[in-house]
PDB file of C-alpha atoms and ligand atoms in Angstrom:
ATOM      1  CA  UNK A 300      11.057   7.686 -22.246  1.00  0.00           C
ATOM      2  CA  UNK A 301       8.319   6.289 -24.429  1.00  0.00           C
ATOM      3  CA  UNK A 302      10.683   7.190 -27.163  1.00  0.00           C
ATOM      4  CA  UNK A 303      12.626   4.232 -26.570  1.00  0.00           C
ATOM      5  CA  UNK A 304       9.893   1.789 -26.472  1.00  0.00           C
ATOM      6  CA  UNK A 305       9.239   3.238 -29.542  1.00  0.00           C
ATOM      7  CA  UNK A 306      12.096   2.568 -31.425  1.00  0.00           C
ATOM      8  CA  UNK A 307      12.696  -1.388 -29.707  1.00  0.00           C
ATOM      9  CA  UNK A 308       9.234  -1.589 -31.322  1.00  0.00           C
ATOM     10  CA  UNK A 309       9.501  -0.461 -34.990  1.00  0.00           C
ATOM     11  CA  UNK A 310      13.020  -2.428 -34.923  1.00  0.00           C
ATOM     12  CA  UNK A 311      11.100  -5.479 -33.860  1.00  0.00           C
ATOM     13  CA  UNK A 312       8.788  -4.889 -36.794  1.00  0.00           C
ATOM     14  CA  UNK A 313      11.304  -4.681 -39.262  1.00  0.00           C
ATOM     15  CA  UNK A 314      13.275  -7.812 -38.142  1.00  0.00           C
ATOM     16  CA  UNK A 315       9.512  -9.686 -37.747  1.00  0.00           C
ATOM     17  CA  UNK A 316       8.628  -8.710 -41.513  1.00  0.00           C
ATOM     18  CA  UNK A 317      12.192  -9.395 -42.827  1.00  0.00           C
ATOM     19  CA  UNK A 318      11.938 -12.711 -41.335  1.00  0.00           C
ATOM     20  CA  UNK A 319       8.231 -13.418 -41.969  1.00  0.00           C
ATOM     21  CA  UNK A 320       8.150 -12.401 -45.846  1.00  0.00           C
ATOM     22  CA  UNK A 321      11.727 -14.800 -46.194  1.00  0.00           C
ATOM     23  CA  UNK A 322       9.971 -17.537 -44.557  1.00  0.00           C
ATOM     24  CA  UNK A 323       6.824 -16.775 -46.607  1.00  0.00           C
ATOM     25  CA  UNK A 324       9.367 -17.006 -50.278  1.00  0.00           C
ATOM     26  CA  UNK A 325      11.063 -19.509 -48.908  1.00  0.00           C
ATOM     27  CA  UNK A 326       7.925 -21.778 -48.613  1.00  0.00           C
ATOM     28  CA  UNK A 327       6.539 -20.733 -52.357  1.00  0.00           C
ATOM     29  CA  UNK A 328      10.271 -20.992 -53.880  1.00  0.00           C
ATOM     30  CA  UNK A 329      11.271 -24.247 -52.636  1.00  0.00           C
ATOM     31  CA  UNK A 330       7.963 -26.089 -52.477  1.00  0.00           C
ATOM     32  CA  UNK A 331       7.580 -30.108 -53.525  1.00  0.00           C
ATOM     33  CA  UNK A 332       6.762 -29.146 -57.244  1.00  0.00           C
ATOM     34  CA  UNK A 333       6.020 -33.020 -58.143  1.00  0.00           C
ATOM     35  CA  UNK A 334       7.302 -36.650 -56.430  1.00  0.00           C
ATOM     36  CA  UNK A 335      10.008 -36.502 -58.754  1.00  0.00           C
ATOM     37  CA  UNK A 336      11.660 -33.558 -58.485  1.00  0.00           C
ATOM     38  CA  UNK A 337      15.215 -33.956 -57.416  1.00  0.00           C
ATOM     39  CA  UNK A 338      16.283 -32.168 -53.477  1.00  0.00           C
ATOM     40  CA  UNK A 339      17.292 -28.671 -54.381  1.00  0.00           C
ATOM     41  CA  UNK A 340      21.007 -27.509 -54.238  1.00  0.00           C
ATOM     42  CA  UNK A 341      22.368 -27.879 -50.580  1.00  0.00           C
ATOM     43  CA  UNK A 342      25.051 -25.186 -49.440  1.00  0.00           C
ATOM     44  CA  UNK A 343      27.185 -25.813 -46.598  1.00  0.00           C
ATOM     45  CA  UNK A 344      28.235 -22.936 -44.908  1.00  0.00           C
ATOM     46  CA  UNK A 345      28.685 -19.124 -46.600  1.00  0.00           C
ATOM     47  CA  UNK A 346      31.284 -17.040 -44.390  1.00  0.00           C
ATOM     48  CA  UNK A 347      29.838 -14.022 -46.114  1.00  0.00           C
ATOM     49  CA  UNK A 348      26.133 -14.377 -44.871  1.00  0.00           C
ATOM     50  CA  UNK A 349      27.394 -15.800 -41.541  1.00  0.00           C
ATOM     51  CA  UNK A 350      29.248 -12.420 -41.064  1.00  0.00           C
ATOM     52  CA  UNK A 351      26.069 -10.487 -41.817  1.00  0.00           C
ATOM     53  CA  UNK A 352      24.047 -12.058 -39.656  1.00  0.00           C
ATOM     54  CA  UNK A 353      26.116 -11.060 -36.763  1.00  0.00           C
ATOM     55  CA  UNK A 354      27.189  -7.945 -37.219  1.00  0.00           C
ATOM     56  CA  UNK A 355      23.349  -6.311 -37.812  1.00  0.00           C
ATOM     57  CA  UNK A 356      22.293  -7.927 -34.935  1.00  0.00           C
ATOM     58  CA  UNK A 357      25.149  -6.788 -32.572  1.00  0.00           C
ATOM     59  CA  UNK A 358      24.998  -3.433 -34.187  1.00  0.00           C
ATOM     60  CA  UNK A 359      21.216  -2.914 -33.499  1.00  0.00           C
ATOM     61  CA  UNK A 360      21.542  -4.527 -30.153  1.00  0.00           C
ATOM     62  CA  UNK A 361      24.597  -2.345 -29.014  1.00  0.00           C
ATOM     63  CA  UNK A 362      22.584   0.703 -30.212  1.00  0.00           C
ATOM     64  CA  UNK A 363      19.898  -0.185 -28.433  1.00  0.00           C
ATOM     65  CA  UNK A 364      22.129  -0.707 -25.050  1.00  0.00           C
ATOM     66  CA  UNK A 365      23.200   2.703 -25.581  1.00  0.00           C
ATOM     67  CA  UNK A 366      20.185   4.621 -25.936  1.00  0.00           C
ATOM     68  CA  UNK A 367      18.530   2.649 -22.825  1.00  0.00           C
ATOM     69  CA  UNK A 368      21.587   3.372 -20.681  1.00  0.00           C
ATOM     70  CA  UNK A 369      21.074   7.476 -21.503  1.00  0.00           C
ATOM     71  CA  UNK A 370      17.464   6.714 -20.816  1.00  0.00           C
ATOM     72  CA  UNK A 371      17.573   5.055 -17.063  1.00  0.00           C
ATOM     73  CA  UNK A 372      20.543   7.369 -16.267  1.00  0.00           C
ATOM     74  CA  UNK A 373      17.831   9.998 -17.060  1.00  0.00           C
ATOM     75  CA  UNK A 374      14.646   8.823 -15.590  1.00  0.00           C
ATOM     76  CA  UNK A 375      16.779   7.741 -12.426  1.00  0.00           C
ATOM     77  CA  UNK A 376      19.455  10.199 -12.231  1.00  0.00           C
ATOM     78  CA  UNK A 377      21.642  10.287  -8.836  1.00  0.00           C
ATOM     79  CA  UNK A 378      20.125  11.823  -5.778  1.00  0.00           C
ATOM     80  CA  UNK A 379      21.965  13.336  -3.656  1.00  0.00           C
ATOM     81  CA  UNK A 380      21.120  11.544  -0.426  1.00  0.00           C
ATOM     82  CA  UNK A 381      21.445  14.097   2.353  1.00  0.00           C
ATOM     83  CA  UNK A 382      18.619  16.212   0.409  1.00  0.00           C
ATOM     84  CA  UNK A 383      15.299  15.572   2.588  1.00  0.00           C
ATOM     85  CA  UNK A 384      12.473  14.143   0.564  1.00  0.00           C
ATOM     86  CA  UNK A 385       9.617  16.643  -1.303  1.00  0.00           C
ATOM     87  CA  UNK A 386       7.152  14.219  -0.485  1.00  0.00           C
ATOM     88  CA  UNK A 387       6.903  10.631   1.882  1.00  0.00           C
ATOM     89  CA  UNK A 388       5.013   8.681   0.102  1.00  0.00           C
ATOM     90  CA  UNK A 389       3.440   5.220   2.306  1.00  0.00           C
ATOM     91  CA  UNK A 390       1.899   1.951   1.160  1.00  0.00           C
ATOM     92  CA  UNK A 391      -0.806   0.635   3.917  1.00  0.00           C
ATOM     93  CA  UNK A 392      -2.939  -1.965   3.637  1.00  0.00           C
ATOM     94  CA  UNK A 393      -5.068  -0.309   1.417  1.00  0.00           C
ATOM     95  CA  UNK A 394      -4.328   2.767   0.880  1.00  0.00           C
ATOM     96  CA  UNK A 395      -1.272   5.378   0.138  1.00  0.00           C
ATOM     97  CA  UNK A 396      -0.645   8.453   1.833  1.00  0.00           C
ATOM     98  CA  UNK A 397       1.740  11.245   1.427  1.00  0.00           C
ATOM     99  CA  UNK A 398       3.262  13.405   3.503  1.00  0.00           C
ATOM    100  CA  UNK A 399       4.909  16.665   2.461  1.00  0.00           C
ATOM    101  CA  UNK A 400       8.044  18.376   4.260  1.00  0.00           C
ATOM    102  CA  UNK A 401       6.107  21.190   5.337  1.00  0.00           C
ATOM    103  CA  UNK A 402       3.964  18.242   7.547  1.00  0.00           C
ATOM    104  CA  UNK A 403       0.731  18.291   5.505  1.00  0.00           C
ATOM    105  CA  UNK A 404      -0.426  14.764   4.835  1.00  0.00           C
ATOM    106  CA  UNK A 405      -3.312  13.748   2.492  1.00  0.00           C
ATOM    107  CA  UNK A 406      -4.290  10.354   1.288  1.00  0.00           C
ATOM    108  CA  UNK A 407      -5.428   9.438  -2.108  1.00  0.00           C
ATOM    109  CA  UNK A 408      -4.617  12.549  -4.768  1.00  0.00           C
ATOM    110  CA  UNK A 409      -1.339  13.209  -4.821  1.00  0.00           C
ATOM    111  CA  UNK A 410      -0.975  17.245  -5.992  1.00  0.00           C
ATOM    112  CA  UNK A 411       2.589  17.843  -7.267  1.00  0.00           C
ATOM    113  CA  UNK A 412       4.150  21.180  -9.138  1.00  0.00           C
ATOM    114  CA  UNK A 413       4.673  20.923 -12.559  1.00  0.00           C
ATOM    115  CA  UNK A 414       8.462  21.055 -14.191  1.00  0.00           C
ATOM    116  CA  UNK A 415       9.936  20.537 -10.831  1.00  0.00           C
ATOM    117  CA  UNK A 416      11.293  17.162  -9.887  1.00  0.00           C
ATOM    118  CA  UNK A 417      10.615  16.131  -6.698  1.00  0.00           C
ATOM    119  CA  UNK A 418      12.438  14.023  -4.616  1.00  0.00           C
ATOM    120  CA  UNK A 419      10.004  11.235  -3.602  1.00  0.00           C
ATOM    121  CA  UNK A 420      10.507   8.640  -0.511  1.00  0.00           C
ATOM    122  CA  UNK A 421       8.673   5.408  -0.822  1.00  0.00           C
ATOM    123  CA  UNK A 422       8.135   3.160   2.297  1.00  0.00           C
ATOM    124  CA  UNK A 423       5.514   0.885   3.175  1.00  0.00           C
ATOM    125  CA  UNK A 424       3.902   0.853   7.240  1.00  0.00           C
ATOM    126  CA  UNK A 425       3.451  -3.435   6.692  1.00  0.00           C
ATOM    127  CA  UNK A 426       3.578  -5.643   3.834  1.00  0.00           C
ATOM    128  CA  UNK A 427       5.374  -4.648   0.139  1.00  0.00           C
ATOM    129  CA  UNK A 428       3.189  -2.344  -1.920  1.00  0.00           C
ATOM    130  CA  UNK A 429       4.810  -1.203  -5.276  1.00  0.00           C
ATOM    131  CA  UNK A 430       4.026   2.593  -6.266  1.00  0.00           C
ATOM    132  CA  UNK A 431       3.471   3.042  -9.919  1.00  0.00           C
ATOM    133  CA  UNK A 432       2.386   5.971 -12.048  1.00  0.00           C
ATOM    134  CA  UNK A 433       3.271   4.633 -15.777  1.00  0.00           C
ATOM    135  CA  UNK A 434       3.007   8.150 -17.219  1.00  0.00           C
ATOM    136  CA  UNK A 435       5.322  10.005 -14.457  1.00  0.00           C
ATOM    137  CA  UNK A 436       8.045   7.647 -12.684  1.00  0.00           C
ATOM    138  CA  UNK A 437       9.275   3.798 -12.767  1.00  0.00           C
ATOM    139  CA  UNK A 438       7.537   1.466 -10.419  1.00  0.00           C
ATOM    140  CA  UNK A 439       9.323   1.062  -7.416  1.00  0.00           C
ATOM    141  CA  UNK A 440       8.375  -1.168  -4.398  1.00  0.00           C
ATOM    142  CA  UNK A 441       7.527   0.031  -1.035  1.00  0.00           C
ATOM    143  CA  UNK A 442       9.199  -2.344   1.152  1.00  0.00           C
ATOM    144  CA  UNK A 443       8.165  -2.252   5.160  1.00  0.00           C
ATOM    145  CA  UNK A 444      11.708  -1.191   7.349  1.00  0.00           C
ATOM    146  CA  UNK A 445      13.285   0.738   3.766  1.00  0.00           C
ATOM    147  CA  UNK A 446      13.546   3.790   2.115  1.00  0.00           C
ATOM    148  CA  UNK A 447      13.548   3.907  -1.436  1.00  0.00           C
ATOM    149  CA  UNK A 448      13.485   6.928  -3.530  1.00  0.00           C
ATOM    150  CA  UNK A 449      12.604   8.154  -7.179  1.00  0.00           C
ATOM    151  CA  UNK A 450      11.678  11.099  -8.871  1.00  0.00           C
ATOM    152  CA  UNK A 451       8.510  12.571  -9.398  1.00  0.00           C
ATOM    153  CA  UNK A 452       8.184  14.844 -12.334  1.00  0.00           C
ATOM    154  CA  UNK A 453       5.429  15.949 -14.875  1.00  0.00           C
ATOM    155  CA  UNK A 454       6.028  17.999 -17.600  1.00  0.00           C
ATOM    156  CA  UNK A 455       2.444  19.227 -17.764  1.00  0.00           C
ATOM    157  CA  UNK A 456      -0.907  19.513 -15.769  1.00  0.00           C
ATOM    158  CA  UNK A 457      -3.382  16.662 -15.305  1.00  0.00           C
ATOM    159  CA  UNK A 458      -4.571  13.900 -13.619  1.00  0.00           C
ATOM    160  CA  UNK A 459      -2.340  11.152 -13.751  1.00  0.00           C
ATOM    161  CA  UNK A 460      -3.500   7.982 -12.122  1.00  0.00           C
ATOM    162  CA  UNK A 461      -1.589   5.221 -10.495  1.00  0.00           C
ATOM    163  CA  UNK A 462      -1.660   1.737  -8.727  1.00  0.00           C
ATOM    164  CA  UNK A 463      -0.291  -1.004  -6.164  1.00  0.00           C
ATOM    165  CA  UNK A 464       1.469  -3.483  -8.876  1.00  0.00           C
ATOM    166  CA  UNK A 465       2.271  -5.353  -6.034  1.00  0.00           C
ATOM    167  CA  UNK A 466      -0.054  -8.504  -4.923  1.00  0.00           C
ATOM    168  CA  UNK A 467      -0.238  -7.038  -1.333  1.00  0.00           C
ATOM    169  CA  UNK A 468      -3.433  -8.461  -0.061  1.00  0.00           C
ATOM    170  CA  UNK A 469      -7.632  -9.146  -0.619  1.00  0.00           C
ATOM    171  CA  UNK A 470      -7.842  -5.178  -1.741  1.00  0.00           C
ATOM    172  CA  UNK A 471      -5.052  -5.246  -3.469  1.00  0.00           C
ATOM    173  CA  UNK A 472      -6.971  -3.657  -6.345  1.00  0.00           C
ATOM    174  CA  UNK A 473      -8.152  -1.029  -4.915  1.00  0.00           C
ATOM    175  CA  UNK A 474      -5.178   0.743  -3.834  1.00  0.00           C
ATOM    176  CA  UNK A 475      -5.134   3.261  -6.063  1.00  0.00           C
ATOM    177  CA  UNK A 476      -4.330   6.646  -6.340  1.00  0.00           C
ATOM    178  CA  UNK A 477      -3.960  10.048  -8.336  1.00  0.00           C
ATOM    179  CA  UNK A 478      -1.107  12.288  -9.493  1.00  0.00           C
ATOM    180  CA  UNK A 479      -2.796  16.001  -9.865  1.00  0.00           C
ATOM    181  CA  UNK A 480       0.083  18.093 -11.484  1.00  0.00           C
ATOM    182  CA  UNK A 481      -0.536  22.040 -11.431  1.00  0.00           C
ATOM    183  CA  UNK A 482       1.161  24.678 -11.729  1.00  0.00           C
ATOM    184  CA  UNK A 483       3.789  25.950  -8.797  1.00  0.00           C
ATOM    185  CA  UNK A 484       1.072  28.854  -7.657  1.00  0.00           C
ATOM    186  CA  UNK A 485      -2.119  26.399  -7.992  1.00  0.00           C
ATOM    187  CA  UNK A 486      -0.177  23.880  -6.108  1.00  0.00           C
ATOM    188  CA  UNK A 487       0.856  26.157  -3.444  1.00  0.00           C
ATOM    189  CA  UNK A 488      -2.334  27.593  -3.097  1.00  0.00           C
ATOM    190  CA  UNK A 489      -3.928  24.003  -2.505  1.00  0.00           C
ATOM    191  CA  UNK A 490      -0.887  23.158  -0.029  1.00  0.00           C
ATOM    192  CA  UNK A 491      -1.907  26.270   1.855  1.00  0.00           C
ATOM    193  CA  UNK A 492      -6.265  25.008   1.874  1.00  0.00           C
ATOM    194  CA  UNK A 493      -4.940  21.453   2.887  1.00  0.00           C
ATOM    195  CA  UNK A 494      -3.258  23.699   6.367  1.00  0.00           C
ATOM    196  CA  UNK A 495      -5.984  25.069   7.033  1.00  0.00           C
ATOM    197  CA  UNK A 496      -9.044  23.740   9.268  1.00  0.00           C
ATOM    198  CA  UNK A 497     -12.057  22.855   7.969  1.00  0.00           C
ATOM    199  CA  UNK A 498     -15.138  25.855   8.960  1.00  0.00           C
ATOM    200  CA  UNK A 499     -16.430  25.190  12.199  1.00  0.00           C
ATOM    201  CA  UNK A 500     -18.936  22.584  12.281  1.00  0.00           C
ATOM    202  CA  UNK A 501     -22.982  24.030  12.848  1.00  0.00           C
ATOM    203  CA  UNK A 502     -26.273  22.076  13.915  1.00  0.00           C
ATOM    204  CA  UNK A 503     -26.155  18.385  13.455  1.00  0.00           C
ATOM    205  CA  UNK A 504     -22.554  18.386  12.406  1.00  0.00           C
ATOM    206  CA  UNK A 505     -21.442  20.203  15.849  1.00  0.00           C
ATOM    207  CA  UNK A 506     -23.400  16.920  17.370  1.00  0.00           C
ATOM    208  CA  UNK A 507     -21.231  14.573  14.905  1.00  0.00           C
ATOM    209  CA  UNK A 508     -18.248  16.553  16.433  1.00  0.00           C
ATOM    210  CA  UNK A 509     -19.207  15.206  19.783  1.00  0.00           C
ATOM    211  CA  UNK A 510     -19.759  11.931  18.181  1.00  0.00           C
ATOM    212  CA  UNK A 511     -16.487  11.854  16.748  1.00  0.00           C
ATOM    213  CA  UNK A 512     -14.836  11.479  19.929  1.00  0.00           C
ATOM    214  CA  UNK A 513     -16.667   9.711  22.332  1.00  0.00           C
ATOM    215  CA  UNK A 514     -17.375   7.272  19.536  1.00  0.00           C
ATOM    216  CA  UNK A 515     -13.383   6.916  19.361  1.00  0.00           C
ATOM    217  CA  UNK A 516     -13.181   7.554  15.188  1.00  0.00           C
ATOM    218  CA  UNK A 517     -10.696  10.113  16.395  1.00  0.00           C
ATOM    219  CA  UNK A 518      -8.408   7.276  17.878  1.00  0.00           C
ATOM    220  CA  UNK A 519      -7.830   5.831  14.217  1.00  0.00           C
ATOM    221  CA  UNK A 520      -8.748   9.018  12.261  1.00  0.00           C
ATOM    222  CA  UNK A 521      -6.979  12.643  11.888  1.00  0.00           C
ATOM    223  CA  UNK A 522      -9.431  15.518  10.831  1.00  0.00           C
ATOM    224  CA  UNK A 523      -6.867  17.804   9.779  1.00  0.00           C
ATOM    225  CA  UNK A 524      -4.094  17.504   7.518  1.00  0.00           C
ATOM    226  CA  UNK A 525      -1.229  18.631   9.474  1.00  0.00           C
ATOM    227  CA  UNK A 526      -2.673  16.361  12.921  1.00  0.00           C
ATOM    228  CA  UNK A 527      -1.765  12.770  11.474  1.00  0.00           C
ATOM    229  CA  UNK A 528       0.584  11.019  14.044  1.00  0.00           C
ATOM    230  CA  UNK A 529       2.937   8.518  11.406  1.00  0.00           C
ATOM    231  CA  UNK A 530       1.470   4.497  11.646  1.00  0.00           C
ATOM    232  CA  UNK A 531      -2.077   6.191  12.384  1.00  0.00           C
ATOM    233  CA  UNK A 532      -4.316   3.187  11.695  1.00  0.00           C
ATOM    234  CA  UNK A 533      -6.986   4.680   9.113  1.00  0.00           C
ATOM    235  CA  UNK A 534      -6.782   7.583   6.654  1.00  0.00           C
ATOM    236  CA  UNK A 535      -6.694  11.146   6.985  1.00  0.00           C
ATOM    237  CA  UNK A 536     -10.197  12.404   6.745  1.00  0.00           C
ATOM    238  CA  UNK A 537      -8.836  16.437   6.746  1.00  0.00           C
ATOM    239  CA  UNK A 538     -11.109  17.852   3.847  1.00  0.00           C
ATOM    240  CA  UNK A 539     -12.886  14.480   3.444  1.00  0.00           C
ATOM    241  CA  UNK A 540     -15.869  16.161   1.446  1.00  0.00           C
ATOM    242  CA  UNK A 541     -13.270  17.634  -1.295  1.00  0.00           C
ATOM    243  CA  UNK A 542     -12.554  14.477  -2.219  1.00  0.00           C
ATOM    244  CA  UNK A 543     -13.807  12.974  -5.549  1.00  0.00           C
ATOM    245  CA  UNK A 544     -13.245   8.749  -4.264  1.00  0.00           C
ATOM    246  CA  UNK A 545     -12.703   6.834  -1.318  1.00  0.00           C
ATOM    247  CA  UNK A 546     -11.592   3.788   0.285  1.00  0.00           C
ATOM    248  CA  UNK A 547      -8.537   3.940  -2.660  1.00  0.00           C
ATOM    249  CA  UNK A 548     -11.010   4.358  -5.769  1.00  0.00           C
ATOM    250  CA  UNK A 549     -13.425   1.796  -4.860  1.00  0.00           C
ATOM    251  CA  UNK A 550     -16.150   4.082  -4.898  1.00  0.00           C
ATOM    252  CA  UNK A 551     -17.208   7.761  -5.579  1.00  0.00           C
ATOM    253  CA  UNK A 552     -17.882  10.011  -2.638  1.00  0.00           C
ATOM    254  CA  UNK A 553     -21.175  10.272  -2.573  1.00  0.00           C
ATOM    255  CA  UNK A 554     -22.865  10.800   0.854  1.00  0.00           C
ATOM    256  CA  UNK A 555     -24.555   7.197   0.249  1.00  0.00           C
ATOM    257  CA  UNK A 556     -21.147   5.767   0.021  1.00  0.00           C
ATOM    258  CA  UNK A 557     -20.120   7.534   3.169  1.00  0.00           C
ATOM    259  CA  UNK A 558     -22.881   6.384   4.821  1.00  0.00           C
ATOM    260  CA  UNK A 559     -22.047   2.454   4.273  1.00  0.00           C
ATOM    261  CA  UNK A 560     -18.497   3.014   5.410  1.00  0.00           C
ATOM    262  CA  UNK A 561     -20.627   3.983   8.679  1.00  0.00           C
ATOM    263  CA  UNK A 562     -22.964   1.432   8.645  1.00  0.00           C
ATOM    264  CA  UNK A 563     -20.892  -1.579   7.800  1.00  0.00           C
ATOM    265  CA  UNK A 564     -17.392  -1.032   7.116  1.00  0.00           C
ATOM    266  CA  UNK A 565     -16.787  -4.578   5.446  1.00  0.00           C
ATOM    267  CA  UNK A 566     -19.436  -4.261   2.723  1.00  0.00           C
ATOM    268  CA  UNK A 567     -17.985  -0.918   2.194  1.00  0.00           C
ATOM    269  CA  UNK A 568     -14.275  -2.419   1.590  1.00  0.00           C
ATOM    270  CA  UNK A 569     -14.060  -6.222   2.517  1.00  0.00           C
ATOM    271  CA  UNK A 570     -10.881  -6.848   4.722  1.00  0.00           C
ATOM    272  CA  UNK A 571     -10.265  -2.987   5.482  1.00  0.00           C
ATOM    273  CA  UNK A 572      -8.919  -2.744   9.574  1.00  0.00           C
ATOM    274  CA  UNK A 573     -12.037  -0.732  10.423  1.00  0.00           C
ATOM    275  CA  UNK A 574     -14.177  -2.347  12.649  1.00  0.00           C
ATOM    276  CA  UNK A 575     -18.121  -2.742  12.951  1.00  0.00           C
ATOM    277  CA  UNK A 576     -19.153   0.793  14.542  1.00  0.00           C
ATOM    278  CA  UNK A 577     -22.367   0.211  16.201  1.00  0.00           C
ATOM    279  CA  UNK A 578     -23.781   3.487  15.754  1.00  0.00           C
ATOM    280  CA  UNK A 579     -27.751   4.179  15.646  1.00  0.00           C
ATOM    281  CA  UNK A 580     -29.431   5.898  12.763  1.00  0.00           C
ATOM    282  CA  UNK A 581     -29.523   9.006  14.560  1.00  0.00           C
ATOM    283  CA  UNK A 582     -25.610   8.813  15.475  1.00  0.00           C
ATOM    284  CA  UNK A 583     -24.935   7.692  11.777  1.00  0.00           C
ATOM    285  CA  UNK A 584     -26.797  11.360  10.073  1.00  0.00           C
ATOM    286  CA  UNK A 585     -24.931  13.447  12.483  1.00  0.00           C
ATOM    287  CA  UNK A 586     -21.587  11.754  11.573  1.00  0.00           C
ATOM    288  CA  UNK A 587     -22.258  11.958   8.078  1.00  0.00           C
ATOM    289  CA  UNK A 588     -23.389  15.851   8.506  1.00  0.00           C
ATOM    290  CA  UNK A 589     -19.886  16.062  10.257  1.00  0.00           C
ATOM    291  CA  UNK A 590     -17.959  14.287   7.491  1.00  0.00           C
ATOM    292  CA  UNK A 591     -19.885  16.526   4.932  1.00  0.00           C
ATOM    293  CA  UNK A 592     -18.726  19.225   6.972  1.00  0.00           C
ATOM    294  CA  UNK A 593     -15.160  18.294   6.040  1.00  0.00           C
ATOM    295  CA  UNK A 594     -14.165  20.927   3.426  1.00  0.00           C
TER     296      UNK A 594
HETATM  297 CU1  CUA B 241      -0.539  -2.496  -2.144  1.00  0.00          CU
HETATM  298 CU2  CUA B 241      -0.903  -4.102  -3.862  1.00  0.00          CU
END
């Protein structure tokens, strides 16, 4: 409802350039002219002005009520709270991840249909986070041990992004995330890749497979999208290599990025709950292979 903020706005123009050019006349009109020129005519009260001066103001300002009441009732319209949620969306320290009702969960983009509204749970698994996407929904906090709801609704496709407005910690910042609205059949066609496995890891990878487990990333980290067991400690990495950022948009996925995240965690994201992995060089390339593998 940017048509709103539109209209407070030019209002407040008018009122600021009524106001500024009086004060502006006032000054020229009523200026000391010379020592001795007598006080100008004082007037005491005019029932006529004092009358005006209320009635535009309550006039614009009921208007205004009016139009913002039709707006929120519109942007937040009732849900009807025995429908189950489109999507479960969760705040982490840092990170959001959401879960769909068919059980498919993916971190980071957010894919949604376009023209349908989606009903949209917000929670958070430990401290408030607040979800924000200024061009598709209100803010709303995630608060830990509550549900809150909104809707989720874009009119057409793109990328919208979004962010934590909620002080929530050291990577506060970098909690980010993306909105990709598509069309119904593109979106159900990604919903159906994000089901499937990745291909079956060859060579090196097959080794970082091995790795995978006995190095005990698998005891923080799903690999596919519909294996993530709720309060799982680190992200999904199901179809890790499609994705364009990590670690919440603090850097691109490149395979040198990757590669810190395996060699020292903390310089990768200061603060983040992964700890120091103590891998060799050999144990970090078939890893990486692995995580390449990830499609
Ligand atoms: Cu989460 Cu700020």
């Amino acid at each position: 409802m940017a048509a709103v903020f539109s209209l407070v706005l030019l209002i407040a123009a008018v009122v600021f350039l009524v106001v500024a050019v009086g004060v502006v006349w006032t000054v020229i009109r009523y200026r000391l002219r010379s020592r001795t020129s007598s006080e100008p005519r004082q007037i005491f009260g005019s029932p006529k002005l004092e009358i005006l001066w209320t009635v535009v103001p309550l006039l614009i300002v009921t208007g205004l009520f009016i139009v913002t009441v039709r707006a929120m009732v519109f942007i937040d319209a009732p849900q009807d709270s025995s429908q189950l949620p489109d999507v479960v969306i969760t705040g982490h320290q840092w990170r959001w991840e959401a879960r769909y009702s068919s059980g498919i969960v993916v971190p980071w983009d957010i894919h949604i249909p376009t023209l349908r509204r989606l009903r949209a749970r917000i929670e958070s698994a430990d401290v408030i986070h607040d979800f924000w996407a200024p061009e598709l929904a209100r803010k709303i906090d995630a608060v830990p041990g509550r549900w809150s709801y909104i809707w989720l609704e874009a009119d057409s496709p793109g990328t919208y992004t979004g962010t934590c407005s909620e002080f929530c910690g050291a990577q506060h910042a970098w909690m980010r995330f993306r909105v990709i609205a598509e069309p119904e059949p593109t979106f159900e066609a990604w919903l159906n890749h994000q089901a499937q496995p990745s291909p079956e890891p060859s060579g090196l990878a097959a080794e970082g497979v091995r790795l995978f487990q006995s190095k005990k990333c698998a005891d923080c980290h799903a690999v596919t999208a519909t294996g993530v067991t709720p309060g799982a400690k680190g992200p999904s990495l199901a179809h890790l290599a499609t994705r364009e950022f990590l670690g919440g948009g603090i850097s691109r996925n490149t395979p040198e990025a990757l590669l810190l995240w395996l060699t020292n965690p903390q310089a990768a994201k200061p603060g983040n709950p992964m700890p120091d992995t103590l891998l060799s060089a050999d144990e970090r390339a078939a890893l990486l292979a692995y995580l390449e593998s990830l499609r």
